[in-house]
């Protein structure tokens, strides 16, 4: 009897997964295909008019991740980007348009564009670390900003005008402007303390912004 129940549950689970994928595909074709393209290669009809260009999901290069350099993002990472968008880009947040279930359905469908998701299990880094906001902590941060040569890209005053920023390009051979750190509303991965910690720790895949967790 228990075996029969387990088989029935497994069947129901498989049917639910299929339905989620089908629903995700329909949502993708309605909301996402214009930028990311039918095959997820970032080559939709409006892509040539956008800068930065839409993500090529088949390359599995995702900028916003809570996982180490070279790793895939977690499902929650993808969900958050779909929900919140990427400030400073054409990627808008869908949190106020799509239901939570619909956004999760999109996550599951987007993962089908790369086989890596079928074989890898990304593990997020610990984002719970925090340092109190103090004069001492800020002074140490300033020293690290100089030691790590962040000013070469972001500039002495953090406005993104460092001497090498004009030479930087992404792996997609697109110009890459260093972020203006004085514009917290334009941080692609979010401007909360844990968001900034995550970006510094894991980097932005495919861009000159390296991961600093090992440093």
PDB file of C-alpha atoms in Angstrom:
ATOM      1  CA  UNK A   1       0.000   0.000   0.000  1.00  0.00           C
ATOM      2  CA  UNK A   2       2.804   2.392   0.964  1.00  0.00           C
ATOM      3  CA  UNK A   3       4.605   1.623  -2.325  1.00  0.00           C
ATOM      4  CA  UNK A   4       1.457   2.490  -4.258  1.00  0.00           C
ATOM      5  CA  UNK A   5       1.104   5.781  -2.374  1.00  0.00           C
ATOM      6  CA  UNK A   6       4.780   6.635  -3.026  1.00  0.00           C
ATOM      7  CA  UNK A   7       4.394   5.898  -6.741  1.00  0.00           C
ATOM      8  CA  UNK A   8       1.263   8.041  -6.912  1.00  0.00           C
ATOM      9  CA  UNK A   9       3.041  10.905  -5.147  1.00  0.00           C
ATOM     10  CA  UNK A  10       6.020  10.589  -7.481  1.00  0.00           C
ATOM     11  CA  UNK A  11       3.688  10.675 -10.482  1.00  0.00           C
ATOM     12  CA  UNK A  12       1.881  13.735  -9.120  1.00  0.00           C
ATOM     13  CA  UNK A  13       5.223  15.427  -8.475  1.00  0.00           C
ATOM     14  CA  UNK A  14       6.337  14.700 -12.044  1.00  0.00           C
ATOM     15  CA  UNK A  15       3.097  16.074 -13.453  1.00  0.00           C
ATOM     16  CA  UNK A  16       3.438  19.207 -11.319  1.00  0.00           C
ATOM     17  CA  UNK A  17       7.011  19.738 -12.516  1.00  0.00           C
ATOM     18  CA  UNK A  18       5.912  19.373 -16.134  1.00  0.00           C
ATOM     19  CA  UNK A  19       3.064  21.821 -15.615  1.00  0.00           C
ATOM     20  CA  UNK A  20       5.448  24.305 -14.005  1.00  0.00           C
ATOM     21  CA  UNK A  21       7.843  24.063 -16.938  1.00  0.00           C
ATOM     22  CA  UNK A  22       5.037  24.505 -19.442  1.00  0.00           C
ATOM     23  CA  UNK A  23       3.684  27.502 -17.539  1.00  0.00           C
ATOM     24  CA  UNK A  24       7.205  28.921 -17.278  1.00  0.00           C
ATOM     25  CA  UNK A  25       7.689  28.556 -21.013  1.00  0.00           C
ATOM     26  CA  UNK A  26       4.436  30.391 -21.754  1.00  0.00           C
ATOM     27  CA  UNK A  27       5.440  33.196 -19.384  1.00  0.00           C
ATOM     28  CA  UNK A  28       8.896  33.376 -20.929  1.00  0.00           C
ATOM     29  CA  UNK A  29       7.460  33.624 -24.441  1.00  0.00           C
ATOM     30  CA  UNK A  30       5.133  36.384 -23.292  1.00  0.00           C
ATOM     31  CA  UNK A  31       7.443  38.441 -21.047  1.00  0.00           C
ATOM     32  CA  UNK A  32      11.074  37.577 -21.780  1.00  0.00           C
ATOM     33  CA  UNK A  33      11.563  36.428 -25.365  1.00  0.00           C
ATOM     34  CA  UNK A  34      11.710  39.964 -26.786  1.00  0.00           C
ATOM     35  CA  UNK A  35      15.023  40.580 -24.997  1.00  0.00           C
ATOM     36  CA  UNK A  36      16.471  37.148 -24.248  1.00  0.00           C
ATOM     37  CA  UNK A  37      15.385  35.385 -27.450  1.00  0.00           C
ATOM     38  CA  UNK A  38      13.512  32.161 -28.090  1.00  0.00           C
ATOM     39  CA  UNK A  39      16.550  29.997 -27.346  1.00  0.00           C
ATOM     40  CA  UNK A  40      17.686  32.078 -24.364  1.00  0.00           C
ATOM     41  CA  UNK A  41      20.787  33.381 -26.133  1.00  0.00           C
ATOM     42  CA  UNK A  42      20.155  37.043 -25.378  1.00  0.00           C
ATOM     43  CA  UNK A  43      19.366  37.754 -29.021  1.00  0.00           C
ATOM     44  CA  UNK A  44      15.738  38.835 -28.918  1.00  0.00           C
ATOM     45  CA  UNK A  45      14.476  41.396 -31.448  1.00  0.00           C
ATOM     46  CA  UNK A  46      15.093  44.371 -29.132  1.00  0.00           C
ATOM     47  CA  UNK A  47      18.471  43.146 -27.839  1.00  0.00           C
ATOM     48  CA  UNK A  48      20.559  45.187 -30.341  1.00  0.00           C
ATOM     49  CA  UNK A  49      19.073  48.378 -28.915  1.00  0.00           C
ATOM     50  CA  UNK A  50      19.909  47.592 -25.279  1.00  0.00           C
ATOM     51  CA  UNK A  51      23.062  48.292 -23.302  1.00  0.00           C
ATOM     52  CA  UNK A  52      24.081  46.212 -21.508  1.00  0.00           C
ATOM     53  CA  UNK A  53      22.757  43.446 -23.713  1.00  0.00           C
ATOM     54  CA  UNK A  54      20.329  40.885 -22.245  1.00  0.00           C
ATOM     55  CA  UNK A  55      21.781  37.819 -20.546  1.00  0.00           C
ATOM     56  CA  UNK A  56      22.608  34.774 -22.660  1.00  0.00           C
ATOM     57  CA  UNK A  57      21.185  32.037 -20.455  1.00  0.00           C
ATOM     58  CA  UNK A  58      22.933  29.274 -22.437  1.00  0.00           C
ATOM     59  CA  UNK A  59      26.358  30.529 -21.323  1.00  0.00           C
ATOM     60  CA  UNK A  60      25.449  30.097 -17.640  1.00  0.00           C
ATOM     61  CA  UNK A  61      27.302  33.342 -16.861  1.00  0.00           C
ATOM     62  CA  UNK A  62      25.169  35.057 -14.242  1.00  0.00           C
ATOM     63  CA  UNK A  63      26.375  38.300 -12.680  1.00  0.00           C
ATOM     64  CA  UNK A  64      24.243  38.307  -9.543  1.00  0.00           C
ATOM     65  CA  UNK A  65      24.949  35.232  -7.434  1.00  0.00           C
ATOM     66  CA  UNK A  66      25.306  34.339  -3.780  1.00  0.00           C
ATOM     67  CA  UNK A  67      27.652  31.530  -4.842  1.00  0.00           C
ATOM     68  CA  UNK A  68      31.452  31.434  -5.303  1.00  0.00           C
ATOM     69  CA  UNK A  69      33.205  32.589  -8.466  1.00  0.00           C
ATOM     70  CA  UNK A  70      32.591  30.186 -11.344  1.00  0.00           C
ATOM     71  CA  UNK A  71      29.472  28.696  -9.763  1.00  0.00           C
ATOM     72  CA  UNK A  72      25.905  28.787 -10.960  1.00  0.00           C
ATOM     73  CA  UNK A  73      23.413  30.964  -9.090  1.00  0.00           C
ATOM     74  CA  UNK A  74      20.954  29.394  -6.693  1.00  0.00           C
ATOM     75  CA  UNK A  75      17.269  29.230  -7.547  1.00  0.00           C
ATOM     76  CA  UNK A  76      16.713  32.002  -5.008  1.00  0.00           C
ATOM     77  CA  UNK A  77      19.294  34.184  -6.788  1.00  0.00           C
ATOM     78  CA  UNK A  78      17.406  33.823 -10.080  1.00  0.00           C
ATOM     79  CA  UNK A  79      14.087  34.430  -8.332  1.00  0.00           C
ATOM     80  CA  UNK A  80      15.399  37.626  -6.739  1.00  0.00           C
ATOM     81  CA  UNK A  81      16.663  39.012 -10.055  1.00  0.00           C
ATOM     82  CA  UNK A  82      13.334  38.265 -11.736  1.00  0.00           C
ATOM     83  CA  UNK A  83      11.499  39.865  -8.816  1.00  0.00           C
ATOM     84  CA  UNK A  84      13.695  42.930  -8.301  1.00  0.00           C
ATOM     85  CA  UNK A  85      15.245  43.515 -11.717  1.00  0.00           C
ATOM     86  CA  UNK A  86      18.705  45.003 -12.275  1.00  0.00           C
ATOM     87  CA  UNK A  87      18.924  48.764 -11.662  1.00  0.00           C
ATOM     88  CA  UNK A  88      20.690  50.656 -14.422  1.00  0.00           C
ATOM     89  CA  UNK A  89      19.656  48.111 -17.069  1.00  0.00           C
ATOM     90  CA  UNK A  90      16.565  47.291 -19.126  1.00  0.00           C
ATOM     91  CA  UNK A  91      15.852  44.345 -16.809  1.00  0.00           C
ATOM     92  CA  UNK A  92      12.831  45.452 -14.814  1.00  0.00           C
ATOM     93  CA  UNK A  93      11.547  43.766 -11.683  1.00  0.00           C
ATOM     94  CA  UNK A  94       8.507  41.545 -12.155  1.00  0.00           C
ATOM     95  CA  UNK A  95       7.615  41.303  -8.471  1.00  0.00           C
ATOM     96  CA  UNK A  96       4.644  43.626  -8.845  1.00  0.00           C
ATOM     97  CA  UNK A  97       3.436  42.051 -12.081  1.00  0.00           C
ATOM     98  CA  UNK A  98       3.799  38.283 -11.716  1.00  0.00           C
ATOM     99  CA  UNK A  99       2.722  36.166  -8.778  1.00  0.00           C
ATOM    100  CA  UNK A 100       5.333  34.374  -6.676  1.00  0.00           C
ATOM    101  CA  UNK A 101       4.342  31.061  -8.270  1.00  0.00           C
ATOM    102  CA  UNK A 102       4.759  32.514 -11.760  1.00  0.00           C
ATOM    103  CA  UNK A 103       8.232  33.827 -10.927  1.00  0.00           C
ATOM    104  CA  UNK A 104       9.277  30.413  -9.660  1.00  0.00           C
ATOM    105  CA  UNK A 105       7.918  28.880 -12.865  1.00  0.00           C
ATOM    106  CA  UNK A 106      10.137  31.254 -14.840  1.00  0.00           C
ATOM    107  CA  UNK A 107      13.135  30.222 -12.742  1.00  0.00           C
ATOM    108  CA  UNK A 108      12.557  26.560 -13.568  1.00  0.00           C
ATOM    109  CA  UNK A 109      12.188  27.251 -17.281  1.00  0.00           C
ATOM    110  CA  UNK A 110      15.235  29.541 -17.505  1.00  0.00           C
ATOM    111  CA  UNK A 111      17.338  26.747 -15.986  1.00  0.00           C
ATOM    112  CA  UNK A 112      16.549  24.523 -18.983  1.00  0.00           C
ATOM    113  CA  UNK A 113      18.744  26.687 -21.224  1.00  0.00           C
ATOM    114  CA  UNK A 114      21.958  25.336 -19.648  1.00  0.00           C
ATOM    115  CA  UNK A 115      22.760  21.683 -18.945  1.00  0.00           C
ATOM    116  CA  UNK A 116      24.918  22.769 -16.005  1.00  0.00           C
ATOM    117  CA  UNK A 117      21.809  23.161 -13.876  1.00  0.00           C
ATOM    118  CA  UNK A 118      21.078  19.446 -14.322  1.00  0.00           C
ATOM    119  CA  UNK A 119      24.474  18.359 -12.979  1.00  0.00           C
ATOM    120  CA  UNK A 120      25.574  21.030 -10.484  1.00  0.00           C
ATOM    121  CA  UNK A 121      24.226  21.993  -7.074  1.00  0.00           C
ATOM    122  CA  UNK A 122      25.389  25.536  -6.300  1.00  0.00           C
ATOM    123  CA  UNK A 123      26.022  26.335  -2.642  1.00  0.00           C
ATOM    124  CA  UNK A 124      25.649  29.938  -1.427  1.00  0.00           C
ATOM    125  CA  UNK A 125      28.311  31.658   0.635  1.00  0.00           C
ATOM    126  CA  UNK A 126      27.560  32.829   4.172  1.00  0.00           C
ATOM    127  CA  UNK A 127      26.032  36.301   3.905  1.00  0.00           C
ATOM    128  CA  UNK A 128      25.369  36.678   7.612  1.00  0.00           C
ATOM    129  CA  UNK A 129      28.737  38.267   8.362  1.00  0.00           C
ATOM    130  CA  UNK A 130      28.448  41.900   9.341  1.00  0.00           C
ATOM    131  CA  UNK A 131      30.597  44.681  10.745  1.00  0.00           C
ATOM    132  CA  UNK A 132      29.143  47.446  12.848  1.00  0.00           C
ATOM    133  CA  UNK A 133      29.093  50.903  11.288  1.00  0.00           C
ATOM    134  CA  UNK A 134      31.852  52.694  13.167  1.00  0.00           C
ATOM    135  CA  UNK A 135      34.594  55.213  12.484  1.00  0.00           C
ATOM    136  CA  UNK A 136      37.169  52.436  12.871  1.00  0.00           C
ATOM    137  CA  UNK A 137      35.380  50.127  10.422  1.00  0.00           C
ATOM    138  CA  UNK A 138      34.998  52.876   7.823  1.00  0.00           C
ATOM    139  CA  UNK A 139      38.691  53.814   8.165  1.00  0.00           C
ATOM    140  CA  UNK A 140      39.680  50.173   7.640  1.00  0.00           C
ATOM    141  CA  UNK A 141      37.387  50.002   4.620  1.00  0.00           C
ATOM    142  CA  UNK A 142      39.134  53.031   3.136  1.00  0.00           C
ATOM    143  CA  UNK A 143      42.516  51.373   3.588  1.00  0.00           C
ATOM    144  CA  UNK A 144      41.245  48.211   1.882  1.00  0.00           C
ATOM    145  CA  UNK A 145      39.763  50.286  -0.959  1.00  0.00           C
ATOM    146  CA  UNK A 146      43.304  51.590  -1.642  1.00  0.00           C
ATOM    147  CA  UNK A 147      45.087  48.279  -1.051  1.00  0.00           C
ATOM    148  CA  UNK A 148      42.783  46.344  -3.375  1.00  0.00           C
ATOM    149  CA  UNK A 149      43.148  49.135  -5.954  1.00  0.00           C
ATOM    150  CA  UNK A 150      39.395  49.607  -6.264  1.00  0.00           C
ATOM    151  CA  UNK A 151      40.107  53.207  -7.285  1.00  0.00           C
ATOM    152  CA  UNK A 152      41.609  52.063 -10.596  1.00  0.00           C
ATOM    153  CA  UNK A 153      38.081  51.290 -11.777  1.00  0.00           C
ATOM    154  CA  UNK A 154      35.745  53.120  -9.404  1.00  0.00           C
ATOM    155  CA  UNK A 155      37.869  56.243  -8.983  1.00  0.00           C
ATOM    156  CA  UNK A 156      39.292  58.003  -5.966  1.00  0.00           C
ATOM    157  CA  UNK A 157      35.864  59.397  -5.041  1.00  0.00           C
ATOM    158  CA  UNK A 158      33.910  56.297  -6.101  1.00  0.00           C
ATOM    159  CA  UNK A 159      32.166  57.902  -9.073  1.00  0.00           C
ATOM    160  CA  UNK A 160      33.310  55.249 -11.569  1.00  0.00           C
ATOM    161  CA  UNK A 161      35.957  57.369 -13.284  1.00  0.00           C
ATOM    162  CA  UNK A 162      39.064  55.295 -12.551  1.00  0.00           C
ATOM    163  CA  UNK A 163      41.920  55.449 -15.095  1.00  0.00           C
ATOM    164  CA  UNK A 164      41.331  51.953 -16.494  1.00  0.00           C
ATOM    165  CA  UNK A 165      37.540  51.941 -16.664  1.00  0.00           C
ATOM    166  CA  UNK A 166      37.550  53.162 -20.284  1.00  0.00           C
ATOM    167  CA  UNK A 167      39.567  50.091 -21.348  1.00  0.00           C
ATOM    168  CA  UNK A 168      37.414  47.443 -19.680  1.00  0.00           C
ATOM    169  CA  UNK A 169      35.228  44.994 -21.562  1.00  0.00           C
ATOM    170  CA  UNK A 170      33.054  42.024 -20.660  1.00  0.00           C
ATOM    171  CA  UNK A 171      33.548  38.466 -21.921  1.00  0.00           C
ATOM    172  CA  UNK A 172      30.863  39.343 -24.468  1.00  0.00           C
ATOM    173  CA  UNK A 173      33.220  42.042 -25.828  1.00  0.00           C
ATOM    174  CA  UNK A 174      30.965  44.822 -24.624  1.00  0.00           C
ATOM    175  CA  UNK A 175      32.228  48.005 -22.938  1.00  0.00           C
ATOM    176  CA  UNK A 176      32.023  47.785 -19.161  1.00  0.00           C
ATOM    177  CA  UNK A 177      31.720  50.940 -17.106  1.00  0.00           C
ATOM    178  CA  UNK A 178      32.709  50.686 -13.460  1.00  0.00           C
ATOM    179  CA  UNK A 179      29.791  51.348 -11.141  1.00  0.00           C
ATOM    180  CA  UNK A 180      29.341  54.840  -9.728  1.00  0.00           C
ATOM    181  CA  UNK A 181      29.389  53.927  -6.046  1.00  0.00           C
ATOM    182  CA  UNK A 182      27.822  57.235  -5.027  1.00  0.00           C
ATOM    183  CA  UNK A 183      24.586  56.092  -6.724  1.00  0.00           C
ATOM    184  CA  UNK A 184      23.271  53.439  -4.381  1.00  0.00           C
ATOM    185  CA  UNK A 185      20.052  53.198  -6.384  1.00  0.00           C
ATOM    186  CA  UNK A 186      22.055  51.968  -9.383  1.00  0.00           C
ATOM    187  CA  UNK A 187      23.781  48.988  -7.728  1.00  0.00           C
ATOM    188  CA  UNK A 188      22.858  46.062  -9.978  1.00  0.00           C
ATOM    189  CA  UNK A 189      22.785  43.525  -7.181  1.00  0.00           C
ATOM    190  CA  UNK A 190      21.089  45.761  -4.633  1.00  0.00           C
ATOM    191  CA  UNK A 191      22.355  48.306  -2.125  1.00  0.00           C
ATOM    192  CA  UNK A 192      21.708  46.551   1.195  1.00  0.00           C
ATOM    193  CA  UNK A 193      24.776  45.707   3.262  1.00  0.00           C
ATOM    194  CA  UNK A 194      24.462  42.001   2.455  1.00  0.00           C
ATOM    195  CA  UNK A 195      23.984  42.804  -1.253  1.00  0.00           C
ATOM    196  CA  UNK A 196      27.216  44.789  -1.395  1.00  0.00           C
ATOM    197  CA  UNK A 197      29.026  42.121   0.641  1.00  0.00           C
ATOM    198  CA  UNK A 198      27.813  39.479  -1.815  1.00  0.00           C
ATOM    199  CA  UNK A 199      28.948  41.457  -4.870  1.00  0.00           C
ATOM    200  CA  UNK A 200      32.404  42.085  -3.420  1.00  0.00           C
ATOM    201  CA  UNK A 201      32.727  38.446  -2.353  1.00  0.00           C
ATOM    202  CA  UNK A 202      31.453  36.699  -5.488  1.00  0.00           C
ATOM    203  CA  UNK A 203      32.117  39.291  -8.210  1.00  0.00           C
ATOM    204  CA  UNK A 204      30.050  39.824 -11.343  1.00  0.00           C
ATOM    205  CA  UNK A 205      30.574  36.873 -13.670  1.00  0.00           C
ATOM    206  CA  UNK A 206      31.692  37.779 -17.180  1.00  0.00           C
ATOM    207  CA  UNK A 207      32.855  41.265 -16.195  1.00  0.00           C
ATOM    208  CA  UNK A 208      36.104  42.824 -14.896  1.00  0.00           C
ATOM    209  CA  UNK A 209      34.526  42.941 -11.422  1.00  0.00           C
ATOM    210  CA  UNK A 210      36.385  40.032  -9.808  1.00  0.00           C
ATOM    211  CA  UNK A 211      35.484  38.078  -6.673  1.00  0.00           C
ATOM    212  CA  UNK A 212      37.387  39.208  -3.576  1.00  0.00           C
ATOM    213  CA  UNK A 213      36.474  36.404  -1.159  1.00  0.00           C
ATOM    214  CA  UNK A 214      39.926  34.839  -1.563  1.00  0.00           C
ATOM    215  CA  UNK A 215      41.694  38.158  -0.969  1.00  0.00           C
TER     216      UNK A 215
END
